[in-house]
PDB file of C-alpha atoms and ligand atoms in Angstrom:
ATOM      1  CA  MET A   1     104.351  99.630 103.508  1.00 90.00           C
ATOM      2  CA  GLN A   2     106.977 100.142 100.365  1.00 94.00           C
ATOM      3  CA  SER A   3     106.883 103.351  99.770  1.00 96.00           C
ATOM      4  CA  ASP A   4     105.901 102.628  95.956  1.00 96.00           C
ATOM      5  CA  LYS A   5     102.583 100.645  97.145  1.00 97.00           C
ATOM      6  CA  ALA A   6     101.630 102.883  99.413  1.00 98.00           C
ATOM      7  CA  LEU A   7     101.828 105.960  96.462  1.00 98.00           C
ATOM      8  CA  ALA A   8     100.016 103.994  94.106  1.00 98.00           C
ATOM      9  CA  ILE A   9      97.235 102.830  96.897  1.00 98.00           C
ATOM     10  CA  VAL A  10      96.618 106.915  97.109  1.00 98.00           C
ATOM     11  CA  GLU A  11      96.750 107.570  93.484  1.00 98.00           C
ATOM     12  CA  LYS A  12      94.144 105.881  93.184  1.00 97.00           C
ATOM     13  CA  GLN A  13      91.954 107.796  95.589  1.00 96.00           C
ATOM     14  CA  LEU A  14      93.315 111.552  94.414  1.00 97.00           C
ATOM     15  CA  LYS A  15      93.598 114.008  91.745  1.00 96.00           C
ATOM     16  CA  LYS A  16      96.656 114.853  89.659  1.00 97.00           C
ATOM     17  CA  PRO A  17      97.381 117.771  91.547  1.00 97.00           C
ATOM     18  CA  ARG A  18      96.894 116.726  95.173  1.00 98.00           C
ATOM     19  CA  TYR A  19      99.244 113.060  94.328  1.00 98.00           C
ATOM     20  CA  GLU A  20     101.412 115.948  92.965  1.00 98.00           C
ATOM     21  CA  HIS A  21     101.139 117.671  96.755  1.00 98.00           C
ATOM     22  CA  THR A  22     101.350 114.448  98.605  1.00 98.00           C
ATOM     23  CA  VAL A  23     104.722 113.388  96.565  1.00 98.00           C
ATOM     24  CA  ARG A  24     106.010 116.786  97.621  1.00 98.00           C
ATOM     25  CA  VAL A  25     104.288 116.453 101.504  1.00 98.00           C
ATOM     26  CA  MET A  26     106.435 113.040 101.514  1.00 98.00           C
ATOM     27  CA  GLU A  27     110.080 114.549 100.379  1.00 98.00           C
ATOM     28  CA  THR A  28     109.697 117.238 102.815  1.00 98.00           C
ATOM     29  CA  SER A  29     108.624 114.881 105.890  1.00 98.00           C
ATOM     30  CA  ILE A  30     111.298 112.633 105.115  1.00 98.00           C
ATOM     31  CA  LYS A  31     114.211 115.577 105.317  1.00 98.00           C
ATOM     32  CA  LEU A  32     112.353 117.071 108.779  1.00 98.00           C
ATOM     33  CA  ALA A  33     112.345 113.749 110.027  1.00 98.00           C
ATOM     34  CA  GLU A  34     115.848 113.359 109.650  1.00 98.00           C
ATOM     35  CA  LYS A  35     116.978 116.780 110.967  1.00 98.00           C
ATOM     36  CA  TYR A  36     114.517 116.770 114.136  1.00 98.00           C
ATOM     37  CA  GLY A  37     114.859 112.665 115.005  1.00 98.00           C
ATOM     38  CA  ALA A  38     111.815 111.373 113.849  1.00 98.00           C
ATOM     39  CA  ASP A  39     111.254 108.090 112.654  1.00 98.00           C
ATOM     40  CA  VAL A  40     112.264 108.602 108.872  1.00 98.00           C
ATOM     41  CA  LYS A  41     109.731 105.584 107.361  1.00 98.00           C
ATOM     42  CA  LYS A  42     106.709 106.500 109.379  1.00 98.00           C
ATOM     43  CA  ALA A  43     107.151 110.195 108.504  1.00 98.00           C
ATOM     44  CA  GLU A  44     106.950 108.924 105.012  1.00 98.00           C
ATOM     45  CA  THR A  45     103.637 106.119 105.447  1.00 98.00           C
ATOM     46  CA  ALA A  46     102.047 109.307 107.764  1.00 98.00           C
ATOM     47  CA  ALA A  47     102.969 112.110 104.556  1.00 98.00           C
ATOM     48  CA  ILE A  48     101.800 109.832 101.731  1.00 98.00           C
ATOM     49  CA  PHE A  49      98.648 108.829 103.689  1.00 98.00           C
ATOM     50  CA  HIS A  50      97.823 112.116 104.830  1.00 98.00           C
ATOM     51  CA  ASP A  51      95.128 113.183 101.792  1.00 98.00           C
ATOM     52  CA  TYR A  52      93.812 110.261 101.498  1.00 98.00           C
ATOM     53  CA  ALA A  53      90.293 110.670 102.222  1.00 98.00           C
ATOM     54  CA  LYS A  54      90.163 114.656 100.666  1.00 98.00           C
ATOM     55  CA  TYR A  55      88.260 113.757  97.852  1.00 97.00           C
ATOM     56  CA  ARG A  56      85.589 111.323  99.145  1.00 98.00           C
ATOM     57  CA  PRO A  57      81.869 113.135  98.821  1.00 98.00           C
ATOM     58  CA  LEU A  58      81.411 115.315 101.945  1.00 98.00           C
ATOM     59  CA  GLU A  59      78.359 112.353 102.850  1.00 98.00           C
ATOM     60  CA  GLU A  60      80.333 109.623 102.836  1.00 98.00           C
ATOM     61  CA  MET A  61      82.872 111.074 105.629  1.00 98.00           C
ATOM     62  CA  GLN A  62      79.766 112.772 107.647  1.00 98.00           C
ATOM     63  CA  ARG A  63      78.315 109.161 108.188  1.00 98.00           C
ATOM     64  CA  TRP A  64      81.755 107.966 109.197  1.00 98.00           C
ATOM     65  CA  ILE A  65      81.591 111.145 111.992  1.00 98.00           C
ATOM     66  CA  GLU A  66      78.024 110.442 112.839  1.00 98.00           C
ATOM     67  CA  LYS A  67      78.298 106.205 112.975  1.00 98.00           C
ATOM     68  CA  GLU A  68      81.893 105.908 114.125  1.00 98.00           C
ATOM     69  CA  GLN A  69      84.019 107.075 117.478  1.00 96.00           C
ATOM     70  CA  LEU A  70      85.170 110.737 115.905  1.00 98.00           C
ATOM     71  CA  PRO A  71      84.642 113.500 117.629  1.00 98.00           C
ATOM     72  CA  LYS A  72      80.720 114.529 117.274  1.00 98.00           C
ATOM     73  CA  ASP A  73      82.148 118.234 116.994  1.00 98.00           C
ATOM     74  CA  LEU A  74      83.585 118.026 113.683  1.00 98.00           C
ATOM     75  CA  LEU A  75      80.164 118.590 111.911  1.00 98.00           C
ATOM     76  CA  GLN A  76      79.691 121.947 113.494  1.00 97.00           C
ATOM     77  CA  TYR A  77      82.817 123.270 111.203  1.00 98.00           C
ATOM     78  CA  HIS A  78      83.936 123.284 108.160  1.00 97.00           C
ATOM     79  CA  HIS A  79      84.117 119.934 106.433  1.00 98.00           C
ATOM     80  CA  GLU A  80      87.840 120.589 105.507  1.00 97.00           C
ATOM     81  CA  LEU A  81      88.952 119.952 109.035  1.00 98.00           C
ATOM     82  CA  TRP A  82      86.910 116.124 108.766  1.00 98.00           C
ATOM     83  CA  HIS A  83      89.458 114.463 106.057  1.00 98.00           C
ATOM     84  CA  GLY A  84      92.302 114.190 108.714  1.00 98.00           C
ATOM     85  CA  PRO A  85      90.289 112.454 111.492  1.00 98.00           C
ATOM     86  CA  VAL A  86      87.783 110.248 108.696  1.00 98.00           C
ATOM     87  CA  GLY A  87      91.433 109.672 106.588  1.00 98.00           C
ATOM     88  CA  ALA A  88      92.706 107.768 109.778  1.00 98.00           C
ATOM     89  CA  LEU A  89      90.073 105.904 110.160  1.00 98.00           C
ATOM     90  CA  MET A  90      89.771 105.043 106.384  1.00 98.00           C
ATOM     91  CA  ILE A  91      93.127 103.663 105.865  1.00 98.00           C
ATOM     92  CA  GLU A  92      93.336 101.673 109.083  1.00 98.00           C
ATOM     93  CA  ARG A  93      89.987  99.905 108.014  1.00 98.00           C
ATOM     94  CA  GLU A  94      90.905 100.409 104.115  1.00 98.00           C
ATOM     95  CA  VAL A  95      94.786  99.635 103.747  1.00 98.00           C
ATOM     96  CA  GLY A  96      95.390  98.113 107.643  1.00 98.00           C
ATOM     97  CA  ILE A  97      97.867 100.624 108.660  1.00 98.00           C
ATOM     98  CA  ARG A  98      97.403 100.506 112.405  1.00 98.00           C
ATOM     99  CA  ASP A  99     100.238 102.615 113.366  1.00 98.00           C
ATOM    100  CA  PRO A 100      98.728 104.652 115.797  1.00 98.00           C
ATOM    101  CA  ASP A 101     101.812 107.417 115.579  1.00 98.00           C
ATOM    102  CA  VAL A 102     100.985 107.249 111.805  1.00 98.00           C
ATOM    103  CA  LEU A 103      97.384 107.661 112.150  1.00 98.00           C
ATOM    104  CA  HIS A 104      97.429 110.196 115.033  1.00 98.00           C
ATOM    105  CA  ALA A 105      99.653 112.672 113.159  1.00 99.00           C
ATOM    106  CA  ILE A 106      97.094 111.718 110.056  1.00 99.00           C
ATOM    107  CA  THR A 107      94.802 113.132 112.439  1.00 98.00           C
ATOM    108  CA  VAL A 108      96.052 115.850 113.439  1.00 98.00           C
ATOM    109  CA  HIS A 109      97.720 117.417 110.230  1.00 98.00           C
ATOM    110  CA  THR A 110      95.120 120.174 109.053  1.00 98.00           C
ATOM    111  CA  THR A 111      94.561 121.703 112.678  1.00 98.00           C
ATOM    112  CA  GLY A 112      97.650 120.628 115.215  1.00 98.00           C
ATOM    113  CA  CYS A 113      96.738 120.162 118.690  1.00 98.00           C
ATOM    114  CA  ALA A 114      98.403 120.413 122.293  1.00 97.00           C
ATOM    115  CA  GLY A 115     101.125 118.339 122.614  1.00 97.00           C
ATOM    116  CA  MET A 116     102.137 117.156 119.132  1.00 98.00           C
ATOM    117  CA  SER A 117     105.065 114.734 119.255  1.00 98.00           C
ATOM    118  CA  VAL A 118     108.053 114.976 116.436  1.00 98.00           C
ATOM    119  CA  LEU A 119     106.191 113.155 114.020  1.00 98.00           C
ATOM    120  CA  ASP A 120     103.001 115.359 114.263  1.00 98.00           C
ATOM    121  CA  LYS A 121     104.677 118.355 113.961  1.00 98.00           C
ATOM    122  CA  VAL A 122     106.962 117.132 111.110  1.00 98.00           C
ATOM    123  CA  VAL A 123     103.935 116.175 109.098  1.00 99.00           C
ATOM    124  CA  PHE A 124     102.142 119.255 110.230  1.00 98.00           C
ATOM    125  CA  LEU A 125     104.693 121.408 108.495  1.00 98.00           C
ATOM    126  CA  ALA A 126     105.873 119.269 105.503  1.00 98.00           C
ATOM    127  CA  ASP A 127     101.772 119.735 104.781  1.00 98.00           C
ATOM    128  CA  TYR A 128     102.157 124.159 105.435  1.00 98.00           C
ATOM    129  CA  ILE A 129     106.009 124.320 103.575  1.00 98.00           C
ATOM    130  CA  GLU A 130     106.244 121.912 101.041  1.00 98.00           C
ATOM    131  CA  PRO A 131     107.874 123.443  97.696  1.00 98.00           C
ATOM    132  CA  GLY A 132     104.464 123.934  95.815  1.00 98.00           C
ATOM    133  CA  ARG A 133     102.848 126.033  98.643  1.00 98.00           C
ATOM    134  CA  ALA A 134     102.313 129.515  97.974  1.00 96.00           C
ATOM    135  CA  PHE A 135     100.823 130.832 101.624  1.00 92.00           C
ATOM    136  CA  PRO A 136     101.731 134.621 102.236  1.00 92.00           C
ATOM    137  CA  GLY A 137     104.506 134.379 104.639  1.00 94.00           C
ATOM    138  CA  VAL A 138     105.436 130.283 104.218  1.00 98.00           C
ATOM    139  CA  ASP A 139     108.696 131.556 102.935  1.00 98.00           C
ATOM    140  CA  GLU A 140     109.609 132.956 106.409  1.00 98.00           C
ATOM    141  CA  VAL A 141     108.245 129.862 108.187  1.00 98.00           C
ATOM    142  CA  ARG A 142     110.476 127.741 105.758  1.00 98.00           C
ATOM    143  CA  LYS A 143     113.476 129.888 106.512  1.00 98.00           C
ATOM    144  CA  VAL A 144     112.726 129.076 110.822  1.00 98.00           C
ATOM    145  CA  SER A 145     112.161 125.117 109.550  1.00 98.00           C
ATOM    146  CA  GLU A 146     115.840 124.909 109.000  1.00 98.00           C
ATOM    147  CA  ASP A 147     116.733 124.856 112.911  1.00 96.00           C
ATOM    148  CA  ASP A 148     113.506 125.317 114.635  1.00 97.00           C
ATOM    149  CA  LEU A 149     111.078 123.076 114.144  1.00 98.00           C
ATOM    150  CA  ASP A 150     108.423 124.180 117.082  1.00 97.00           C
ATOM    151  CA  LYS A 151     108.712 128.018 116.054  1.00 97.00           C
ATOM    152  CA  ALA A 152     108.246 127.023 112.437  1.00 98.00           C
ATOM    153  CA  CYS A 153     105.067 125.131 113.851  1.00 98.00           C
ATOM    154  CA  TRP A 154     103.537 127.656 115.591  1.00 98.00           C
ATOM    155  CA  MET A 155     104.045 130.385 113.089  1.00 97.00           C
ATOM    156  CA  ALA A 156     102.094 127.974 110.150  1.00 98.00           C
ATOM    157  CA  SER A 157      99.583 127.640 112.762  1.00 98.00           C
ATOM    158  CA  ARG A 158      99.180 131.164 113.577  1.00 97.00           C
ATOM    159  CA  ASN A 159      99.188 132.437 109.751  1.00 98.00           C
ATOM    160  CA  THR A 160      96.405 129.925 109.661  1.00 98.00           C
ATOM    161  CA  ILE A 161      94.369 131.388 112.367  1.00 98.00           C
ATOM    162  CA  ASN A 162      94.405 134.894 110.741  1.00 97.00           C
ATOM    163  CA  MET A 163      93.302 134.276 107.959  1.00 97.00           C
ATOM    164  CA  LEU A 164      90.757 131.933 108.780  1.00 98.00           C
ATOM    165  CA  VAL A 165      89.780 134.978 110.858  1.00 98.00           C
ATOM    166  CA  SER A 166      90.117 137.749 107.896  1.00 98.00           C
ATOM    167  CA  LEU A 167      87.912 135.512 106.537  1.00 97.00           C
ATOM    168  CA  HIS A 168      85.108 135.601 109.466  1.00 97.00           C
ATOM    169  CA  ARG A 169      85.837 131.782 109.214  1.00 97.00           C
ATOM    170  CA  LYS A 170      85.708 129.651 112.995  1.00 97.00           C
ATOM    171  CA  VAL A 171      88.316 128.133 114.094  1.00 98.00           C
ATOM    172  CA  TYR A 172      88.472 124.789 115.331  1.00 98.00           C
ATOM    173  CA  PRO A 173      89.538 124.280 118.963  1.00 98.00           C
ATOM    174  CA  ASP A 174      92.256 122.495 118.461  1.00 98.00           C
ATOM    175  CA  THR A 175      93.878 124.741 115.775  1.00 98.00           C
ATOM    176  CA  PHE A 176      93.790 127.319 118.434  1.00 97.00           C
ATOM    177  CA  HIS A 177      94.906 124.583 121.182  1.00 97.00           C
ATOM    178  CA  ALA A 178      98.336 123.739 119.065  1.00 98.00           C
ATOM    179  CA  TYR A 179      99.560 127.195 118.538  1.00 97.00           C
ATOM    180  CA  ASN A 180      99.095 128.156 122.486  1.00 96.00           C
ATOM    181  CA  ASP A 181     101.392 125.241 123.235  1.00 96.00           C
ATOM    182  CA  LEU A 182     103.206 125.453 120.228  1.00 96.00           C
ATOM    183  CA  LEU A 183     103.978 129.317 121.682  1.00 92.00           C
ATOM    184  CA  ASN A 184     105.091 128.469 125.189  1.00 80.00           C
ATOM    185  CA  PRO A 185     106.220 125.170 124.234  1.00 73.00           C
ATOM    186  CA  ASN A 186     107.200 124.827 128.259  1.00 72.00           C
ATOM    187  CA  GLY A 187     104.688 126.347 130.085  1.00 70.00           C
ATOM    188  CA  GLY A 188     104.383 129.934 130.999  1.00 72.00           C
ATOM    189  CA  ASN A 189     101.572 132.595 130.977  1.00 75.00           C
ATOM    190  CA  ALA A 190     102.892 134.492 127.239  1.00 74.00           C
TER     191      ALA A 190
HETATM  192  O1  DGI B 201      94.402 118.957 102.849  1.00 79.80           O
HETATM  193  P1  DGI B 201      95.482 120.171 102.495  1.00 79.80           P
HETATM  194  O2  DGI B 201      94.746 121.510 101.497  1.00 79.80           O
HETATM  195  O3  DGI B 201      96.873 119.873 101.498  1.00 79.80           O
HETATM  196  O4  DGI B 201      95.688 121.558 103.405  1.00 79.80           O
HETATM  197  P2  DGI B 201      95.336 120.639 105.613  1.00 79.80           P
HETATM  198  O5  DGI B 201      94.705 120.321 105.552  1.00 79.80           O
HETATM  199  O6  DGI B 201      95.967 121.388 106.140  1.00 79.80           O
HETATM  200  O7  DGI B 201      93.959 122.002 105.064  1.00 79.80           O
HETATM  201  C1  DGI B 201      94.126 122.964 104.597  1.00 79.80           C
HETATM  202  C2  DGI B 201      92.480 124.013 104.820  1.00 79.80           C
HETATM  203  O8  DGI B 201      92.283 124.092 106.289  1.00 79.80           O
HETATM  204  C3  DGI B 201      92.639 125.427 104.560  1.00 79.80           C
HETATM  205  O9  DGI B 201      91.776 125.737 103.745  1.00 79.80           O
HETATM  206  C4  DGI B 201      92.387 125.810 106.287  1.00 79.80           C
HETATM  207  C5  DGI B 201      91.760 124.977 106.456  1.00 79.80           C
HETATM  208  N1  DGI B 201      92.332 124.845 108.385  1.00 79.80           N
HETATM  209  C6  DGI B 201      92.638 124.830 109.265  1.00 79.80           C
HETATM  210  N2  DGI B 201      92.565 124.986 110.434  1.00 79.80           N
HETATM  211  C7  DGI B 201      91.295 125.344 110.070  1.00 79.80           C
HETATM  212  C8  DGI B 201      90.630 125.454 108.940  1.00 79.80           C
HETATM  213  N3  DGI B 201      89.616 125.369 108.628  1.00 79.80           N
HETATM  214  C9  DGI B 201      88.515 125.775 109.645  1.00 79.80           C
HETATM  215  N4  DGI B 201      87.655 126.283 109.234  1.00 79.80           N
HETATM  216  N5  DGI B 201      89.077 126.199 110.863  1.00 79.80           N
HETATM  217  C10 DGI B 201      90.226 125.500 110.876  1.00 79.80           C
HETATM  218  O10 DGI B 201      90.392 125.689 112.284  1.00 79.80           O
HETATM  219 FE1   FE B 202      94.669 118.021 104.423  1.00 79.80          FE
HETATM  220 FE1   FE B 203      98.282 118.269 102.000  1.00 79.80          FE
END
């Protein structure tokens, strides 16, 4: 799909600041995809649609999780975790995007997971480092993103886990799986 058409579709689903975030995630994803050898068009499409479901009513997302083939354990975790997996299914049904690589990158963009593809990592990292983000420690991750994709993703997941733990929030298992996997991509028991 042409990027202007895709952007027009998501613009209708999002509030203005979230749409502007989406454009920055798209630009950052394209740069990271070029640098690390992911499919640039897939990165662009996944980035454009990554927050598609962000403002859907919680009851609607809950119904999708209950009725569709989505992990039921999501209901035991914060609703912030729902928009990735639910959004991927929604864009498949509502927009007709079927590319499994794109849908997977959208599914895991909030938590990461073990065994992420380069495309998954590009979108996950772009969402974290896009120029509008001001998380504590984000500048260090931006610097590392210039030459080490795995390390930068690991730092992003480490920072998120630290933040969640400090706020006494639950951590979704895939968030830990991403952290563990990226800590030592070649195996090992550190
Ligand atoms: O949708 P965005 O705001 O662009 O970014 P996102 O999809 O990465 O969502 C970020 C939020 O998700 C942030 O507040 C941290 C939260 N988050 C990420 N992993 C977990 C989590 N929240 C909980 N409770 N558990 C997690 O494992
Ligand atoms: Fe998101
Ligand atoms: Fe986002």
